[in-house]
Tab-separated table of N, CA and C in Angstrom:
chain	number	residue	atom	x	y	z
A	326	MET	N	2.444	85.427	41.501
A	326	MET	CA	2.929	84.086	41.791
A	326	MET	C	4.067	84.188	42.799
A	327	THR	N	3.982	83.336	43.793
A	327	THR	CA	5.003	83.382	44.831
A	327	THR	C	5.030	82.094	45.643
A	328	VAL	N	6.168	81.820	46.220
A	328	VAL	CA	6.364	80.744	47.179
A	328	VAL	C	7.135	81.368	48.333
A	329	THR	N	6.671	81.143	49.563
A	329	THR	CA	7.287	81.799	50.713
A	329	THR	C	7.705	80.800	51.782
A	330	LEU	N	8.533	81.283	52.692
A	330	LEU	CA	8.944	80.536	53.872
A	330	LEU	C	8.436	81.274	55.101
A	331	THR	N	8.058	80.530	56.121
A	331	THR	CA	7.776	81.174	57.397
A	331	THR	C	9.115	81.605	57.989
A	332	GLU	N	9.057	82.446	58.995
A	332	GLU	CA	10.300	82.885	59.642
A	332	GLU	C	11.056	81.689	60.226
A	333	ARG	N	10.323	80.752	60.804
A	333	ARG	CA	10.940	79.552	61.396
A	333	ARG	C	11.635	78.705	60.329
A	334	ALA	N	10.984	78.529	59.162
A	334	ALA	CA	11.592	77.757	58.074
A	334	ALA	C	12.821	78.478	57.522
A	335	ALA	N	12.726	79.789	57.371
A	335	ALA	CA	13.854	80.567	56.851
A	335	ALA	C	15.058	80.459	57.784
A	336	LYS	N	14.829	80.525	59.093
A	336	LYS	CA	15.938	80.388	60.051
A	336	LYS	C	16.575	79.010	59.940
A	337	HIS	N	15.750	77.969	59.795
A	337	HIS	CA	16.280	76.608	59.671
A	337	HIS	C	17.140	76.470	58.410
A	338	VAL	N	16.646	76.977	57.291
A	338	VAL	CA	17.399	76.911	56.038
A	338	VAL	C	18.698	77.707	56.159
A	339	ALA	N	18.634	78.927	56.695
A	339	ALA	CA	19.825	79.766	56.834
A	339	ALA	C	20.865	79.095	57.728
A	340	ASN	N	20.433	78.491	58.824
A	340	ASN	CA	21.364	77.786	59.718
A	340	ASN	C	22.014	76.604	59.022
A	341	PHE	N	21.232	75.860	58.250
A	341	PHE	CA	21.774	74.696	57.548
A	341	PHE	C	22.791	75.122	56.492
A	342	ILE	N	22.475	76.181	55.753
A	342	ILE	CA	23.409	76.686	54.737
A	342	ILE	C	24.700	77.161	55.403
A	343	ALA	N	24.590	77.822	56.540
A	343	ALA	CA	25.778	78.286	57.265
A	343	ALA	C	26.639	77.108	57.707
A	344	LYS	N	26.011	76.034	58.202
A	344	LYS	CA	26.758	74.839	58.615
A	344	LYS	C	27.440	74.173	57.427
A	345	ARG	N	26.749	74.151	56.270
A	345	ARG	CA	27.319	73.552	55.058
A	345	ARG	C	28.490	74.376	54.540
A	346	GLY	N	28.411	75.678	54.747
A	346	GLY	CA	29.451	76.566	54.255
A	346	GLY	C	29.263	76.976	52.804
A	347	LYS	N	28.134	76.612	52.209
A	347	LYS	CA	27.844	77.001	50.832
A	347	LYS	C	26.354	76.855	50.589
A	348	GLY	N	25.877	77.520	49.538
A	348	GLY	CA	24.480	77.428	49.153
A	348	GLY	C	23.867	78.801	48.982
A	349	VAL	N	22.851	78.864	48.109
A	349	VAL	CA	22.173	80.135	47.854
A	349	VAL	C	20.743	80.136	48.380
A	350	GLY	N	20.219	78.967	48.728
A	350	GLY	CA	18.853	78.894	49.218
A	350	GLY	C	18.315	77.483	49.134
A	351	VAL	N	16.996	77.401	49.031
A	351	VAL	CA	16.323	76.111	48.977
A	351	VAL	C	15.547	76.021	47.661
A	352	ARG	N	15.574	74.845	47.042
A	352	ARG	CA	14.870	74.604	45.781
A	352	ARG	C	13.641	73.747	46.078
A	353	ILE	N	12.484	74.207	45.582
A	353	ILE	CA	11.225	73.500	45.770
A	353	ILE	C	10.681	73.124	44.394
A	354	GLY	N	10.218	71.890	44.270
A	354	GLY	CA	9.615	71.437	43.023
A	354	GLY	C	8.650	70.304	43.295
A	355	VAL	N	8.100	69.758	42.224
A	355	VAL	CA	7.208	68.610	42.326
A	355	VAL	C	7.652	67.538	41.335
A	356	LYS	N	7.283	66.301	41.631
A	356	LYS	CA	7.546	65.189	40.716
A	356	LYS	C	6.341	64.267	40.755
A	357	THR	N	6.163	63.497	39.703
A	357	THR	CA	5.088	62.516	39.643
A	357	THR	C	5.478	61.355	40.532
A	358	SER	N	4.624	61.080	41.521
A	358	SER	CA	4.968	60.043	42.482
A	358	SER	C	3.805	59.815	43.436
A	359	GLY	N	3.823	58.697	44.116
A	359	GLY	CA	2.865	58.437	45.186
A	359	GLY	C	1.488	58.041	44.700
A	360	CYS	N	0.632	57.760	45.650
A	360	CYS	CA	-0.706	57.273	45.314
A	360	CYS	C	-1.659	58.388	44.902
A	361	SER	N	-1.334	59.652	45.192
A	361	SER	CA	-2.206	60.752	44.799
A	361	SER	C	-1.716	61.501	43.568
A	362	GLY	N	-0.551	61.149	43.053
A	362	GLY	CA	-0.099	61.716	41.789
A	362	GLY	C	1.173	62.530	41.815
A	363	MET	N	1.388	63.358	42.844
A	363	MET	CA	2.571	64.209	42.877
A	363	MET	C	3.145	64.238	44.284
A	364	SER	N	4.449	64.479	44.344
A	364	SER	CA	5.082	64.695	45.640
A	364	SER	C	6.058	65.857	45.510
A	365	TYR	N	6.402	66.420	46.636
A	365	TYR	CA	7.311	67.566	46.656
A	365	TYR	C	8.760	67.115	46.575
A	366	LYS	N	9.569	67.960	45.944
A	366	LYS	CA	11.022	67.816	45.959
A	366	LYS	C	11.538	69.025	46.722
A	367	LEU	N	12.436	68.794	47.639
A	367	LEU	CA	13.010	69.873	48.433
A	367	LEU	C	14.487	69.590	48.588
A	368	GLU	N	15.316	70.547	48.203
A	368	GLU	CA	16.759	70.369	48.332
A	368	GLU	C	17.425	71.725	48.510
A	369	PHE	N	18.591	71.701	49.100
A	369	PHE	CA	19.362	72.926	49.230
A	369	PHE	C	20.068	73.175	47.910
A	370	ALA	N	20.063	74.415	47.468
A	370	ALA	CA	20.618	74.765	46.159
A	370	ALA	C	21.947	75.489	46.337
A	371	ASP	N	22.954	75.020	45.618
A	371	ASP	CA	24.259	75.678	45.650
A	371	ASP	C	24.323	76.842	44.678
A	372	GLU	N	23.482	76.795	43.646
A	372	GLU	CA	23.418	77.900	42.691
A	372	GLU	C	22.062	77.864	41.991
A	373	ALA	N	21.663	78.995	41.465
A	373	ALA	CA	20.401	79.072	40.736
A	373	ALA	C	20.620	78.652	39.289
A	374	ALA	N	19.692	77.887	38.749
A	374	ALA	CA	19.722	77.531	37.335
A	374	ALA	C	19.141	78.714	36.553
A	375	PRO	N	19.542	78.862	35.286
A	375	PRO	CA	19.048	80.009	34.502
A	375	PRO	C	17.527	80.089	34.412
A	376	GLU	N	16.847	78.953	34.417
A	376	GLU	CA	15.390	78.952	34.279
A	376	GLU	C	14.647	79.106	35.611
A	377	ASP	N	15.357	79.043	36.729
A	377	ASP	CA	14.717	79.135	38.037
A	377	ASP	C	14.028	80.473	38.252
A	378	LEU	N	12.889	80.423	38.910
A	378	LEU	CA	12.230	81.624	39.407
A	378	LEU	C	12.698	81.772	40.848
A	379	VAL	N	13.095	82.956	41.237
A	379	VAL	CA	13.674	83.173	42.559
A	379	VAL	C	12.770	84.093	43.373
A	380	PHE	N	12.390	83.614	44.550
A	380	PHE	CA	11.608	84.381	45.510
A	380	PHE	C	12.471	84.523	46.763
A	381	GLU	N	12.169	85.474	47.590
A	381	GLU	CA	12.933	85.642	48.825
A	381	GLU	C	11.988	85.841	49.997
A	382	SER	N	12.261	85.121	51.084
A	382	SER	CA	11.475	85.237	52.313
A	382	SER	C	12.421	85.309	53.496
A	383	HIS	N	12.284	86.350	54.294
A	383	HIS	CA	13.085	86.505	55.508
A	383	HIS	C	14.576	86.345	55.216
A	384	GLY	N	15.013	86.864	54.068
A	384	GLY	CA	16.425	86.840	53.705
A	384	GLY	C	16.918	85.546	53.086
A	385	VAL	N	16.034	84.592	52.825
A	385	VAL	CA	16.422	83.303	52.240
A	385	VAL	C	15.784	83.176	50.867
A	386	LYS	N	16.571	82.733	49.886
A	386	LYS	CA	16.063	82.557	48.529
A	386	LYS	C	15.347	81.218	48.385
A	387	VAL	N	14.222	81.266	47.673
A	387	VAL	CA	13.448	80.073	47.330
A	387	VAL	C	13.466	79.968	45.812
A	388	LEU	N	14.018	78.869	45.291
A	388	LEU	CA	14.134	78.661	43.849
A	388	LEU	C	13.095	77.643	43.408
A	389	VAL	N	12.392	77.955	42.322
A	389	VAL	CA	11.346	77.073	41.802
A	389	VAL	C	11.506	76.974	40.292
A	390	ASP	N	11.463	75.746	39.758
A	390	ASP	CA	11.527	75.591	38.305
A	390	ASP	C	10.168	75.964	37.712
A	391	PRO	N	10.145	76.488	36.487
A	391	PRO	CA	8.886	76.968	35.883
A	391	PRO	C	7.797	75.910	35.760
A	392	LYS	N	8.168	74.641	35.554
A	392	LYS	CA	7.164	73.585	35.409
A	392	LYS	C	6.469	73.281	36.734
A	393	SER	N	7.165	73.467	37.837
A	393	SER	CA	6.583	73.188	39.154
A	393	SER	C	5.754	74.346	39.689
A	394	LEU	N	6.023	75.568	39.233
A	394	LEU	CA	5.371	76.736	39.818
A	394	LEU	C	3.846	76.668	39.825
A	395	PRO	N	3.167	76.225	38.770
A	395	PRO	CA	1.696	76.181	38.837
A	395	PRO	C	1.164	75.288	39.960
A	396	TYR	N	1.935	74.287	40.371
A	396	TYR	CA	1.510	73.362	41.410
A	396	TYR	C	1.834	73.856	42.817
A	397	VAL	N	2.819	74.747	42.938
A	397	VAL	CA	3.237	75.230	44.256
A	397	VAL	C	3.002	76.724	44.454
A	398	ASP	N	2.415	77.391	43.475
A	398	ASP	CA	2.156	78.823	43.590
A	398	ASP	C	1.297	79.108	44.821
A	399	GLY	N	1.723	80.047	45.629
A	399	GLY	CA	1.003	80.394	46.842
A	399	GLY	C	1.376	79.553	48.046
A	400	THR	N	2.276	78.597	47.884
A	400	THR	CA	2.667	77.710	48.976
A	400	THR	C	3.523	78.449	49.998
A	401	GLU	N	3.270	78.138	51.249
A	401	GLU	CA	4.112	78.611	52.345
A	401	GLU	C	4.775	77.384	52.950
A	402	LEU	N	6.086	77.427	53.045
A	402	LEU	CA	6.840	76.320	53.624
A	402	LEU	C	7.155	76.660	55.074
A	403	ASP	N	6.766	75.773	55.973
A	403	ASP	CA	6.999	75.974	57.399
A	403	ASP	C	7.931	74.879	57.888
A	404	PHE	N	8.551	75.106	59.037
A	404	PHE	CA	9.359	74.083	59.689
A	404	PHE	C	8.725	73.829	61.042
A	405	ALA	N	8.292	72.595	61.270
A	405	ALA	CA	7.547	72.284	62.486
A	405	ALA	C	8.229	71.187	63.289
A	406	ARG	N	8.092	71.303	64.604
A	406	ARG	CA	8.539	70.257	65.523
A	406	ARG	C	7.318	69.749	66.248
A	407	GLU	N	7.104	68.448	66.157
A	407	GLU	CA	5.976	67.813	66.826
A	407	GLU	C	6.510	66.617	67.596
A	408	GLY	N	6.622	66.765	68.908
A	408	GLY	CA	7.209	65.707	69.725
A	408	GLY	C	8.670	65.521	69.354
A	409	LEU	N	9.033	64.296	69.008
A	409	LEU	CA	10.413	63.992	68.621
A	409	LEU	C	10.667	64.204	67.138
A	410	ASN	N	9.610	64.485	66.378
A	410	ASN	CA	9.730	64.654	64.931
A	410	ASN	C	9.826	66.121	64.564
A	411	GLU	N	10.592	66.386	63.530
A	411	GLU	CA	10.667	67.732	62.988
A	411	GLU	C	10.828	67.631	61.482
A	412	GLY	N	10.351	68.649	60.790
A	412	GLY	CA	10.487	68.647	59.343
A	412	GLY	C	9.720	69.778	58.707
A	413	PHE	N	9.859	69.875	57.405
A	413	PHE	CA	9.186	70.912	56.647
A	413	PHE	C	7.738	70.512	56.380
A	414	LYS	N	6.867	71.506	56.415
A	414	LYS	CA	5.450	71.291	56.139
A	414	LYS	C	5.042	72.254	55.034
A	415	PHE	N	4.438	71.714	53.983
A	415	PHE	CA	3.982	72.509	52.852
A	415	PHE	C	2.530	72.920	53.066
A	416	ASN	N	2.279	74.219	53.139
A	416	ASN	CA	0.919	74.748	53.215
A	416	ASN	C	0.570	75.246	51.819
A	417	ASN	N	0.012	74.334	51.009
A	417	ASN	CA	-0.228	74.586	49.598
A	417	ASN	C	-1.728	74.765	49.336
A	418	PRO	N	-2.144	75.983	48.949
A	418	PRO	CA	-3.573	76.227	48.722
A	418	PRO	C	-4.132	75.537	47.482
A	419	ASN	N	-3.278	74.981	46.627
A	419	ASN	CA	-3.717	74.334	45.392
A	419	ASN	C	-4.116	72.880	45.576
A	420	VAL	N	-3.759	72.284	46.708
A	420	VAL	CA	-4.005	70.854	46.929
A	420	VAL	C	-5.501	70.587	47.048
A	421	LYS	N	-5.984	69.688	46.199
A	421	LYS	CA	-7.385	69.273	46.225
A	421	LYS	C	-7.570	68.012	47.056
A	422	ASP	N	-6.551	67.135	47.053
A	422	ASP	CA	-6.616	65.868	47.763
A	422	ASP	C	-5.197	65.400	48.034
A	423	GLN	N	-5.008	64.666	49.125
A	423	GLN	CA	-3.698	64.081	49.398
A	423	GLN	C	-3.881	62.698	49.978
A	424	CYS	N	-2.849	61.893	49.897
A	424	CYS	CA	-2.933	60.522	50.390
A	424	CYS	C	-2.965	60.541	51.928
A	425	GLY	N	-3.311	59.435	52.503
A	425	GLY	CA	-3.437	59.338	53.951
A	425	GLY	C	-2.166	59.622	54.713
A	426	CYS	N	-1.026	59.283	54.138
A	426	CYS	CA	0.238	59.526	54.831
A	426	CYS	C	0.752	60.942	54.598
A	427	GLY	N	0.140	61.678	53.680
A	427	GLY	CA	0.537	63.057	53.438
A	427	GLY	C	1.757	63.225	52.560
A	428	GLU	N	2.232	62.136	51.965
A	428	GLU	CA	3.443	62.213	51.137
A	428	GLU	C	3.171	62.631	49.698
A	429	SER	N	1.943	62.474	49.227
A	429	SER	CA	1.642	62.857	47.854
A	429	SER	C	0.311	63.597	47.805
A	430	PHE	N	0.089	64.315	46.708
A	430	PHE	CA	-1.087	65.157	46.580
A	430	PHE	C	-1.481	65.285	45.120
A	431	ASN	N	-2.668	65.875	44.877
A	431	ASN	CA	-3.049	66.249	43.521
A	431	ASN	C	-3.718	67.613	43.573
A	432	VAL	N	-3.721	68.283	42.423
A	432	VAL	CA	-4.304	69.618	42.334
A	432	VAL	C	-5.426	69.624	41.311
C-alpha cells in the first residue's frame, strides 16, 4: 500500500512548506461528498497524527488516515499547469467512475 507524489508535486509541496515556515508534509484523505459519492481532501500537515500512515516521495512526506487508505491506495499525486490554471491532479487506479466536473468519484 502506498501513495506517492510526482517529482513536480513534491517540489510544489516542499516550496509551499518552505514559504509557510512550518509543516511536515501533505495530508491526503477522502470524504463523502459530490454527485459520485466521494471527494478528495488535501491539506498541508503541520504534524503527523498518531494514526496516520506516512509515505515519502522525493523527500516529501505524504500522510494518509487509515480509513482513507483503501480509497487512495496506489494513487499518484501530480501538480499540473494547464494554460492559466494549475493544481493537483489525483491519478487514482481505484476510481471506477467520476462526475463530469471531476470533483467527486466512486470506487
